[in-house]
Coordinates of C-alpha atoms in Angstrom, one line a residue:
Chain I
X233 CA 56.1 101.4 74.0
X234 CA 59.2 102.9 72.4
X235 CA 60.9 102.5 75.8
X236 CA 59.9 98.8 75.8
X237 CA 61.3 98.1 72.4
X238 CA 64.5 100.1 73.3
X239 CA 64.9 98.0 76.4
X240 CA 64.5 94.6 74.7
X241 CA 66.8 95.9 71.9
X242 CA 69.7 96.6 74.3
X243 CA 69.1 93.3 76.1
X244 CA 69.5 91.4 72.9
X245 CA 72.6 93.3 71.9
X246 CA 74.0 92.7 75.4
X247 CA 73.3 89.0 75.3
X248 CA 75.1 88.7 71.9
X249 CA 78.1 90.6 73.2
X250 CA 78.2 88.5 76.3
X251 CA 78.2 85.3 74.2
X252 CA 81.1 86.7 72.2
X253 CA 83.0 87.4 75.4
X254 CA 82.4 83.9 76.6
X255 CA 83.1 82.0 73.4
X256 CA 87.0 81.7 73.8
X257 CA 86.7 80.3 77.4
X258 CA 83.9 78.0 76.5
X259 CA 85.9 76.9 73.4
X260 CA 88.9 76.1 75.7
X261 CA 86.8 74.0 78.0
X262 CA 85.2 72.1 75.1
X263 CA 88.4 71.4 73.4
X264 CA 90.0 70.2 76.7
X265 CA 87.2 67.6 77.0
X266 CA 87.4 66.5 73.3
X267 CA 90.1 63.9 72.2
X268 CA 92.7 65.3 69.8
X269 CA 91.4 65.2 66.2
X270 CA 87.8 64.8 67.1
X271 CA 85.3 67.5 66.5
X272 CA 84.0 69.3 69.5
X273 CA 80.4 69.3 68.2
X274 CA 80.6 65.7 67.1
X275 CA 81.5 64.6 70.6
X276 CA 77.8 64.6 71.7
X277 CA 78.7 66.4 75.0
X278 CA 80.4 63.3 76.4
X279 CA 83.2 64.4 78.7
X280 CA 86.6 62.8 78.1
X281 CA 89.2 63.2 80.6
X282 CA 91.9 61.6 78.3
X283 CA 93.5 65.0 77.6
X284 CA 93.8 65.8 81.3
X285 CA 95.5 62.5 82.1
X286 CA 97.9 63.0 79.2
X287 CA 98.8 66.6 80.1
X288 CA 99.3 65.7 83.8
X289 CA 101.5 62.9 82.9
X290 CA 103.6 64.9 80.4
X291 CA 104.3 68.1 82.2
X292 CA 104.7 68.8 85.9
X293 CA 101.5 71.0 85.8
X294 CA 100.6 70.4 89.4
X295 CA 104.2 71.3 90.4
X296 CA 103.9 74.5 88.6
X297 CA 100.5 75.2 90.1
X298 CA 102.0 74.5 93.5
X299 CA 104.8 76.9 92.9
X300 CA 102.3 79.6 91.8
X301 CA 100.2 78.9 94.8
X302 CA 103.1 79.1 97.2
X303 CA 104.4 82.3 95.7
X304 CA 101.0 84.0 95.5
X305 CA 99.9 82.9 99.1
X306 CA 103.1 84.2 100.7
X307 CA 103.2 87.3 98.6
X308 CA 99.6 88.2 99.6
X309 CA 100.1 87.3 103.3
X310 CA 103.2 89.7 103.4
X311 CA 101.4 92.4 101.4
X312 CA 98.5 92.3 103.8
X313 CA 100.5 92.3 107.0
X314 CA 103.1 94.9 106.0
X315 CA 100.8 97.2 104.1
X316 CA 98.1 97.2 106.9
X317 CA 100.8 98.0 109.6
X318 CA 102.3 100.8 107.6
X319 CA 98.8 102.2 106.6
X320 CA 97.7 102.1 110.2
X321 CA 100.9 104.1 111.3
X322 CA 100.3 106.7 108.4
X323 CA 96.6 107.0 109.3
X324 CA 96.7 107.2 113.2
X325 CA 100.2 108.0 114.5
X326 CA 102.1 111.3 114.1
X327 CA 105.8 110.8 113.9
X328 CA 108.6 112.7 112.2
X329 CA 109.1 112.0 108.6
X330 CA 105.7 110.4 108.1
X331 CA 104.5 112.8 105.5
X332 CA 107.7 112.5 103.5
X333 CA 107.8 108.6 103.7
X334 CA 104.2 108.5 102.6
X335 CA 105.0 110.7 99.6
X336 CA 108.0 108.5 98.8
X337 CA 105.9 105.4 98.8
X338 CA 103.2 107.3 96.6
X339 CA 105.9 108.1 94.0
X340 CA 106.6 104.3 93.9
X341 CA 103.2 103.8 92.3
X342 CA 104.7 105.4 89.1
X343 CA 107.5 103.0 88.8
X344 CA 106.7 100.3 86.2
X345 CA 108.1 96.8 87.0
X346 CA 109.4 96.6 83.5
X347 CA 111.9 99.4 84.2
X348 CA 113.6 97.6 87.0
X349 CA 114.0 94.1 85.3
X350 CA 117.7 94.5 84.8
X351 CA 118.9 95.9 88.2
X352 CA 116.6 93.5 89.9
X353 CA 118.0 90.6 88.0
X354 CA 121.7 91.7 88.9
X355 CA 120.7 92.3 92.5
X356 CA 119.0 88.9 92.9
X357 CA 122.0 87.3 91.3
X358 CA 124.4 88.9 93.8
X359 CA 122.1 87.9 96.7
X360 CA 122.2 84.4 95.3
X361 CA 118.4 84.3 95.0
X362 CA 118.0 84.3 91.3
X363 CA 115.8 81.4 90.1
X364 CA 114.2 80.8 93.5
X365 CA 110.7 81.3 94.5
X366 CA 111.9 83.8 97.0
X367 CA 113.0 86.1 94.0
X368 CA 109.4 86.0 92.8
X369 CA 107.9 87.1 96.2
X370 CA 110.3 90.0 97.3
X371 CA 109.6 92.5 94.5
X372 CA 105.9 91.9 94.5
X373 CA 105.8 92.8 98.3
X374 CA 107.5 96.1 97.6
X375 CA 104.6 97.4 95.7
X376 CA 102.9 100.4 97.5
X377 CA 99.4 100.0 96.3
X378 CA 98.1 98.2 99.4
X379 CA 99.2 101.1 101.6
X380 CA 97.1 103.6 99.8
X381 CA 94.0 101.4 99.7
X382 CA 94.2 100.6 103.3
X383 CA 95.1 104.1 104.5
X384 CA 92.0 105.4 102.7
X385 CA 89.9 102.9 104.5
X386 CA 91.5 103.5 107.9
X387 CA 91.1 107.2 107.6
X388 CA 87.3 106.6 107.2
X389 CA 87.0 104.6 110.5
X390 CA 85.7 106.7 113.4
X391 CA 88.3 107.8 115.9
X392 CA 86.4 107.0 119.0
X393 CA 86.7 103.3 118.2
X394 CA 90.2 103.0 119.3
X395 CA 90.1 105.8 122.0
X396 CA 88.4 103.5 124.5
X397 CA 91.1 100.9 124.0
X398 CA 93.9 103.5 124.2
X399 CA 92.5 104.7 127.5
X400 CA 92.4 101.2 128.7
X401 CA 96.2 101.1 128.0
X402 CA 96.3 99.3 124.7
X403 CA 99.3 100.2 122.6
X404 CA 99.1 101.2 118.9
X405 CA 100.2 97.8 117.9
X406 CA 97.4 96.2 119.9
X407 CA 94.8 98.5 118.4
X408 CA 96.0 97.8 114.9
X409 CA 95.8 94.1 115.5
X410 CA 92.6 93.7 117.6
X411 CA 90.6 96.6 116.3
X412 CA 91.6 97.7 112.9
X413 CA 92.4 94.4 111.2
X414 CA 89.0 92.8 112.1
X415 CA 87.1 96.0 111.1
X416 CA 88.7 96.3 107.7
X417 CA 88.0 92.8 106.5
X418 CA 86.3 94.0 103.2
X419 CA 89.2 96.1 102.3
X420 CA 91.8 93.5 103.2
X421 CA 89.7 90.9 101.2
X422 CA 89.8 93.1 98.1
X423 CA 93.5 93.8 98.5
X424 CA 94.2 90.2 99.1
X425 CA 92.3 89.0 96.1
X426 CA 94.2 91.5 93.9
X427 CA 97.6 90.7 95.2
X428 CA 96.8 86.8 94.8
X429 CA 95.7 87.3 91.2
X430 CA 98.5 89.7 90.3
X431 CA 101.1 87.2 91.7
X432 CA 99.5 84.3 90.1
X433 CA 99.4 85.9 86.7
X434 CA 102.8 87.6 86.6
X435 CA 104.8 86.7 83.5
X436 CA 107.7 89.0 82.7
X437 CA 109.6 88.8 86.0
X438 CA 109.4 85.1 86.3
X439 CA 110.4 84.7 82.6
X440 CA 113.6 86.5 83.4
X441 CA 114.3 85.3 87.0
X442 CA 113.5 81.5 86.6
X443 CA 115.2 79.0 84.3
X444 CA 114.9 75.7 86.2
X445 CA 111.8 73.9 85.3
X446 CA 111.2 72.8 88.8
X447 CA 110.7 76.4 90.1
X448 CA 108.5 77.6 87.3
X449 CA 105.1 79.1 88.0
X450 CA 102.2 78.0 85.9
X451 CA 102.2 81.2 83.9
X452 CA 105.8 80.5 82.8
X453 CA 105.6 76.8 82.5
X454 CA 102.6 76.8 80.3
X455 CA 104.2 78.4 77.2
X456 CA 107.2 76.2 77.6
X457 CA 105.1 73.1 77.6
X458 CA 103.0 74.3 74.7
X459 CA 105.8 75.2 72.4
X460 CA 106.4 71.6 71.7
X461 CA 102.8 71.2 70.3
X462 CA 102.8 73.0 66.9
X463 CA 99.8 71.4 65.2
X464 CA 97.9 70.0 68.2
X465 CA 95.3 71.9 70.1
X466 CA 93.6 69.6 72.5
X467 CA 96.7 69.3 74.9
X468 CA 97.6 72.9 75.0
X469 CA 94.0 73.9 75.6
X470 CA 93.8 71.3 78.3
X471 CA 96.9 72.8 79.9
X472 CA 95.2 76.3 79.7
X473 CA 92.0 75.0 81.3
X474 CA 94.1 73.5 84.2
X475 CA 95.8 76.8 84.7
X476 CA 92.6 78.8 84.3
X477 CA 90.0 76.8 86.3
X478 CA 91.4 77.7 89.8
X479 CA 91.4 81.4 88.9
X480 CA 88.0 81.2 87.3
X481 CA 86.6 79.4 90.5
X482 CA 88.1 82.1 92.7
X483 CA 86.7 84.8 90.5
X484 CA 83.2 83.2 90.4
X485 CA 83.1 83.0 94.2
X486 CA 84.5 86.4 94.9
X487 CA 83.3 88.3 91.8
X488 CA 81.2 90.8 93.8
X489 CA 84.2 91.8 95.9
X490 CA 86.6 91.8 92.9
X491 CA 84.3 94.1 90.8
X492 CA 83.6 96.3 93.8
X493 CA 87.3 96.4 94.6
X494 CA 88.2 97.5 91.0
X495 CA 85.5 100.2 91.1
X496 CA 86.8 101.3 94.6
X497 CA 90.5 101.3 93.9
X498 CA 90.7 102.2 90.3
X499 CA 87.8 104.6 90.2
X500 CA 88.1 106.7 93.3
X501 CA 91.2 106.2 95.2
X502 CA 93.9 106.8 92.6
Chain U
X165 CA 103.9 108.9 132.5
X166 CA 103.7 112.4 131.2
X167 CA 102.2 113.3 127.9
X168 CA 105.6 113.9 126.4
X169 CA 106.8 110.5 126.9
X170 CA 103.5 109.1 125.5
X171 CA 103.9 111.1 122.4
X172 CA 107.6 109.9 122.2
X173 CA 106.4 106.3 122.6
X174 CA 103.9 107.1 119.7
X175 CA 106.6 108.0 117.2
X176 CA 108.8 105.1 118.0
X177 CA 105.8 102.8 117.4
X178 CA 105.0 104.7 114.2
X179 CA 108.4 104.2 112.7
X180 CA 108.6 100.6 113.9
X181 CA 105.3 100.0 112.1
X182 CA 106.4 101.3 108.7
X183 CA 109.9 99.8 109.0
X184 CA 109.2 96.2 107.7
X185 CA 107.6 97.7 104.4
X186 CA 110.1 100.4 104.2
X187 CA 112.9 97.7 104.0
X188 CA 111.2 95.9 101.2
X189 CA 110.5 99.2 99.4
X190 CA 114.1 100.3 99.8
X191 CA 115.6 97.1 98.6
X192 CA 113.4 96.1 95.8
X193 CA 111.9 99.3 94.4
X194 CA 114.0 102.3 95.4
X195 CA 117.5 100.7 95.1
X196 CA 116.8 98.9 91.7
X197 CA 115.8 102.3 90.3
X198 CA 119.2 104.0 91.3
X199 CA 121.1 100.9 90.4
X200 CA 119.5 100.7 86.9
X201 CA 120.3 104.4 86.5
X202 CA 123.9 103.8 87.2
X203 CA 124.0 100.7 84.9
X204 CA 122.6 102.7 82.0
X205 CA 125.7 105.0 82.0
X206 CA 127.9 101.9 81.6
X207 CA 128.9 99.5 78.8
X208 CA 127.8 96.7 81.2
X209 CA 127.8 93.1 80.0
X210 CA 127.1 90.3 82.2
X211 CA 130.6 88.8 82.5
X212 CA 133.1 91.3 80.9
X213 CA 134.2 94.6 82.1
X214 CA 132.1 97.5 83.1
X215 CA 133.2 100.7 81.4
X216 CA 131.7 104.1 82.1
X217 CA 130.4 105.5 78.8
X218 CA 128.3 108.5 79.9
X219 CA 125.2 109.2 77.8
X220 CA 126.5 107.0 75.0
X221 CA 123.8 104.3 75.6
X222 CA 121.2 107.1 75.3
X223 CA 122.7 108.6 72.2
X224 CA 123.0 105.1 70.6
X225 CA 119.3 104.6 71.1
X226 CA 118.5 107.4 68.7
X227 CA 120.5 105.7 65.9
X228 CA 119.3 102.2 66.6
X229 CA 116.9 101.2 63.9
X230 CA 115.6 98.2 65.7
X231 CA 114.7 100.2 68.8
X232 CA 113.2 102.9 66.7
X233 CA 110.9 100.5 64.9
X234 CA 109.9 98.8 68.2
X235 CA 109.1 102.2 69.8
X236 CA 107.1 103.0 66.7
X237 CA 105.1 99.7 67.0
X238 CA 104.5 100.4 70.7
X239 CA 103.2 104.0 69.8
X240 CA 101.0 102.7 67.1
X241 CA 99.6 100.0 69.2
X242 CA 98.8 102.6 71.9
X243 CA 97.2 105.0 69.5
X244 CA 94.9 102.3 68.2
X245 CA 94.3 100.1 71.3
X246 CA 93.6 102.9 73.9
X247 CA 90.6 104.5 72.1
X248 CA 89.3 101.1 71.2
X249 CA 89.5 99.6 74.7
X250 CA 88.1 102.8 76.3
X251 CA 85.3 103.3 73.8
X252 CA 84.2 99.7 73.8
X253 CA 84.5 99.6 77.6
X254 CA 82.2 102.7 77.8
X255 CA 79.8 101.3 75.3
X256 CA 79.4 98.0 77.2
X257 CA 79.0 99.9 80.4
X258 CA 76.2 102.0 79.1
X259 CA 74.5 98.9 77.6
X260 CA 74.7 96.9 80.8
X261 CA 73.8 99.8 83.0
X262 CA 70.5 100.1 81.2
X263 CA 69.8 96.4 82.1
X264 CA 67.8 95.9 85.3
X265 CA 67.4 92.2 85.5
X266 CA 70.3 89.7 85.3
X267 CA 72.9 92.5 85.3
X268 CA 75.5 90.3 87.1
X269 CA 75.6 87.8 84.2
X270 CA 76.8 90.5 81.9
X271 CA 79.2 91.9 84.3
X272 CA 80.6 88.4 84.9
X273 CA 80.9 87.6 81.2
X274 CA 82.7 90.8 80.2
X275 CA 85.1 90.8 83.2
X276 CA 86.0 87.2 83.4
X277 CA 88.9 87.2 80.8
X278 CA 90.5 89.9 82.9
X279 CA 91.4 87.4 85.7
X280 CA 93.3 85.0 83.2
X281 CA 97.0 85.2 82.8
X282 CA 98.7 86.4 79.7
X283 CA 99.9 82.9 79.0
X284 CA 96.4 81.5 79.0
X285 CA 94.8 84.2 76.9
X286 CA 97.7 84.2 74.4
X287 CA 97.4 80.5 74.0
X288 CA 93.7 80.5 73.6
X289 CA 93.9 83.2 70.9
X290 CA 96.7 81.5 69.0
X291 CA 94.5 78.3 68.8
X292 CA 91.4 80.3 68.3
X293 CA 92.9 82.2 65.2
X294 CA 94.4 79.1 63.5
X295 CA 93.6 79.3 59.7
X296 CA 92.0 76.0 59.1
X297 CA 91.1 74.6 62.5
X298 CA 90.6 77.7 64.5
X299 CA 87.1 78.7 65.7
X300 CA 87.5 82.4 64.7
X301 CA 87.8 81.8 60.9
X302 CA 84.9 79.4 61.1
X303 CA 82.6 82.0 62.7
X304 CA 83.6 84.5 60.2
X305 CA 82.8 82.1 57.4
X306 CA 79.5 81.1 58.9
X307 CA 78.6 84.8 59.1
X308 CA 79.4 85.2 55.5
X309 CA 82.2 87.8 56.2
X310 CA 85.2 85.8 54.6
X311 CA 85.4 83.4 51.8
X312 CA 89.1 82.4 52.1
X313 CA 91.2 81.4 55.1
X314 CA 92.9 84.3 56.9
X315 CA 96.3 83.6 58.1
X316 CA 96.2 85.9 61.0
X317 CA 99.8 85.6 62.3
X318 CA 101.8 85.7 59.1
X319 CA 101.2 89.3 58.0
X320 CA 102.2 92.3 60.1
X321 CA 98.9 94.1 59.9
X322 CA 96.8 91.0 60.7
X323 CA 99.3 89.9 63.4
X324 CA 98.7 93.4 65.1
X325 CA 95.0 92.9 64.5
X326 CA 95.3 89.7 66.3
X327 CA 97.2 91.1 69.2
X328 CA 94.8 94.1 69.5
X329 CA 91.7 91.9 69.4
X330 CA 93.0 89.6 72.1
X331 CA 94.2 92.5 74.2
X332 CA 90.6 94.2 74.0
X333 CA 89.0 90.8 74.8
X334 CA 91.4 90.3 77.8
X335 CA 91.4 93.8 79.3
X336 CA 88.2 95.6 78.4
X337 CA 86.4 94.2 81.4
X338 CA 88.6 96.4 83.7
X339 CA 87.5 99.6 81.8
X340 CA 84.0 98.4 81.7
X341 CA 83.9 98.1 85.5
X342 CA 85.2 101.5 86.1
X343 CA 82.7 103.2 83.7
X344 CA 79.9 101.1 85.2
X345 CA 80.8 102.3 88.7
X346 CA 80.9 105.8 87.3
X347 CA 77.5 105.5 85.8
X348 CA 76.0 104.1 89.0
X349 CA 77.5 107.1 90.8
X350 CA 75.6 109.7 88.8
X351 CA 72.8 111.1 91.0
X352 CA 69.3 110.5 89.9
X353 CA 68.5 114.1 90.4
X354 CA 70.8 115.1 87.4
X355 CA 68.5 112.9 85.2
X356 CA 65.3 114.3 86.8
X357 CA 66.4 117.8 86.1
X358 CA 67.1 116.7 82.4
X359 CA 63.6 115.2 82.2
X360 CA 62.0 118.5 83.5
X361 CA 64.0 120.4 80.8
X362 CA 62.6 118.0 78.2
X363 CA 65.8 116.5 77.1
X364 CA 65.7 113.5 74.8
X365 CA 67.8 110.3 75.2
X366 CA 70.7 111.6 73.1
X367 CA 70.7 115.0 74.8
X368 CA 70.6 113.3 78.3
X369 CA 73.7 111.3 77.2
X370 CA 75.6 114.2 75.8
X371 CA 74.8 116.8 78.4
X372 CA 74.5 114.8 81.6
X373 CA 76.0 111.3 81.3
X374 CA 79.3 112.1 79.5
X375 CA 80.3 115.2 81.6
X376 CA 79.6 113.2 84.7
X377 CA 82.1 110.6 83.6
X378 CA 84.9 113.0 82.6
X379 CA 87.0 112.1 85.7
X380 CA 86.8 108.3 85.1
X381 CA 87.3 108.8 81.3
X382 CA 90.7 110.6 82.0
X383 CA 91.7 108.0 84.5
X384 CA 90.9 105.2 82.0
X385 CA 92.8 106.9 79.1
X386 CA 95.9 107.4 81.2
X387 CA 95.9 103.9 82.8
X388 CA 95.4 102.3 79.4
X389 CA 98.1 104.5 77.9
X390 CA 100.7 103.3 80.6
X391 CA 99.5 99.7 80.2
X392 CA 99.9 99.9 76.3
X393 CA 103.3 101.3 76.7
X394 CA 104.3 98.2 78.7
X395 CA 102.9 95.6 76.4
X396 CA 105.1 92.6 75.9
X397 CA 103.4 89.2 76.9
X398 CA 100.9 89.2 74.1
X399 CA 103.6 90.0 71.4
X400 CA 106.0 87.5 72.9
X401 CA 103.5 84.7 73.2
X402 CA 101.1 85.2 70.4
X403 CA 103.4 86.2 67.5
X404 CA 106.8 85.7 69.0
X405 CA 107.5 89.4 67.9
X406 CA 107.0 88.3 64.3
X407 CA 106.5 88.2 61.4
X408 CA 110.0 89.5 60.9
X409 CA 110.1 91.6 64.1
X410 CA 106.9 93.5 63.1
X411 CA 105.2 93.0 66.5
X412 CA 108.2 93.7 68.8
X413 CA 107.6 96.4 71.3
X414 CA 109.8 98.6 73.7
X415 CA 109.7 96.0 76.5
X416 CA 110.7 93.4 73.9
X417 CA 113.8 95.6 73.3
X418 CA 114.6 95.6 77.0
X419 CA 114.2 91.8 77.1
X420 CA 116.3 91.1 74.0
X421 CA 119.2 93.5 74.8
X422 CA 119.2 92.6 78.5
X423 CA 118.6 89.0 78.6
X424 CA 119.5 87.6 75.1
X425 CA 122.6 89.6 74.1
X426 CA 123.3 90.6 77.8
X427 CA 124.0 94.4 77.0
X428 CA 122.7 95.4 80.4
X429 CA 123.8 99.1 80.1
X430 CA 122.1 99.6 76.8
X431 CA 118.9 97.8 78.0
X432 CA 118.9 99.8 81.2
X433 CA 118.8 103.0 79.1
X434 CA 115.8 101.8 77.3
X435 CA 114.1 100.9 80.5
X436 CA 114.9 104.4 81.8
X437 CA 113.3 106.0 78.7
X438 CA 110.2 103.9 79.2
X439 CA 110.1 104.9 82.8
X440 CA 110.3 108.5 82.0
X441 CA 107.5 108.3 79.5
X442 CA 105.3 106.6 82.0
X443 CA 106.3 109.1 84.8
X444 CA 105.3 112.0 82.4
X445 CA 101.9 110.4 81.6
X446 CA 101.2 109.8 85.4
X447 CA 102.1 113.3 86.2
X448 CA 99.9 114.7 83.4
X449 CA 97.1 112.6 84.8
X450 CA 97.5 113.9 88.3
X451 CA 97.6 117.5 87.0
X452 CA 94.4 117.1 84.9
X453 CA 92.5 115.2 87.7
X454 CA 93.6 118.0 90.2
X455 CA 92.2 120.7 87.9
X456 CA 89.0 118.8 87.3
X457 CA 88.5 118.5 91.1
X458 CA 88.8 122.2 91.7

């Protein structure tokens, strides 16, 4: 009896808390479908797309999203290819200096991006890349997180998997490509999703690197667009919704992998 | 082919396979660190001369009141937000762990804000906290908690409260997931043993659940401390550092000195101090976790 009451009690508390967590996002969506100056609740759940039309005509939101998409996709692809290649070498091949290199990369995990903003800025300027989409991709690929996640995963794969292929004359490169990559789809998916969301949401480096409106990512363009609306909320909220909806959809589709991935990488492998 | 040449072929392939990543790491991670260290010993403006000044940027930091107060803000933010985010994350995890049916709804609701960018969450909260039109004050009024409008962003303490609330909302899902995974990993046999001993719910929590989570708790506290030291986006976008600079942080100092007044050397010195603080926290974490493991 007590157990039942306790169970219903925590259920109710959890529902209330979940609602509190959802309110800001629901409020954002509700405001984006309500014409400026009208009451959200007085709207009678009639969806108005007027705000969306206005925002899209006033700011290059789709252009910014295109930049974000391009930067995030290329970053993710490069991270997956380069990290899995290096992780495979660290996991399966003995070569001189491999321990040292692995430790060197490991120490890279402790370097906060905020500490290298100035040298990166000057370096990119010297390379003539400052303000380009390339300048947003390169530093993100240099992050070593992927190597650790994937090396852990590769270490757990049984050795006899590749031995048959090696006896048949397949080189390490072929084994990586045709055996390890297909087998590690779950780990690659988790790493891919994190790289994508991380690149999509990055704020401080784009803020410093990009000044041309045409090359801005959505995270950077959004505040620029909104600073001109001091006392209006419908249009800024609509812009937020436009920026958030793709990520929210990706999240809802992959939420199981994302949540498992966090538990896996954050909880056990660090 | 003899075994020797096979092994030799192995190490060439090994080196070739780490080479592409190594180039990225060397150019965009390792080199910037060394370059930044060098810049921090110069009076280095964007266009003018670069004059070697030794440790002067570092000694200037100690006397710089603006930097000192920004550092203070960051430390206070860390001291307040780390226990809050960790504690609330743990409470939510325990709550949701106890729910058998429909658990994924709660996981999704709590975790969802974490995937949004700082620009989106900041803008939502700015509008959410508006004195007359914002939903937040309306909720508080409906609950009978306030009778007058609260101007969240015009007073230092309230502005920090706003930043902390939005940060908790945004990031607590991450901590929550870590604790939830930890709770699910505690073997059922631990609880059965507790039941045989006749432990009540509170004793079970205190003597079985909490000790089993110690490793994750340390990890969470350290990761949150590092993240709090790097706070910038919320303060830039929610309060603009105001009112009167009251919500500026260490990374704000790097941003202003480096990219608004273009004192690259001085800003690099700040960045180095920040990096050393984060390095020390990371090393302490590694040390404690190693000890816990053995």
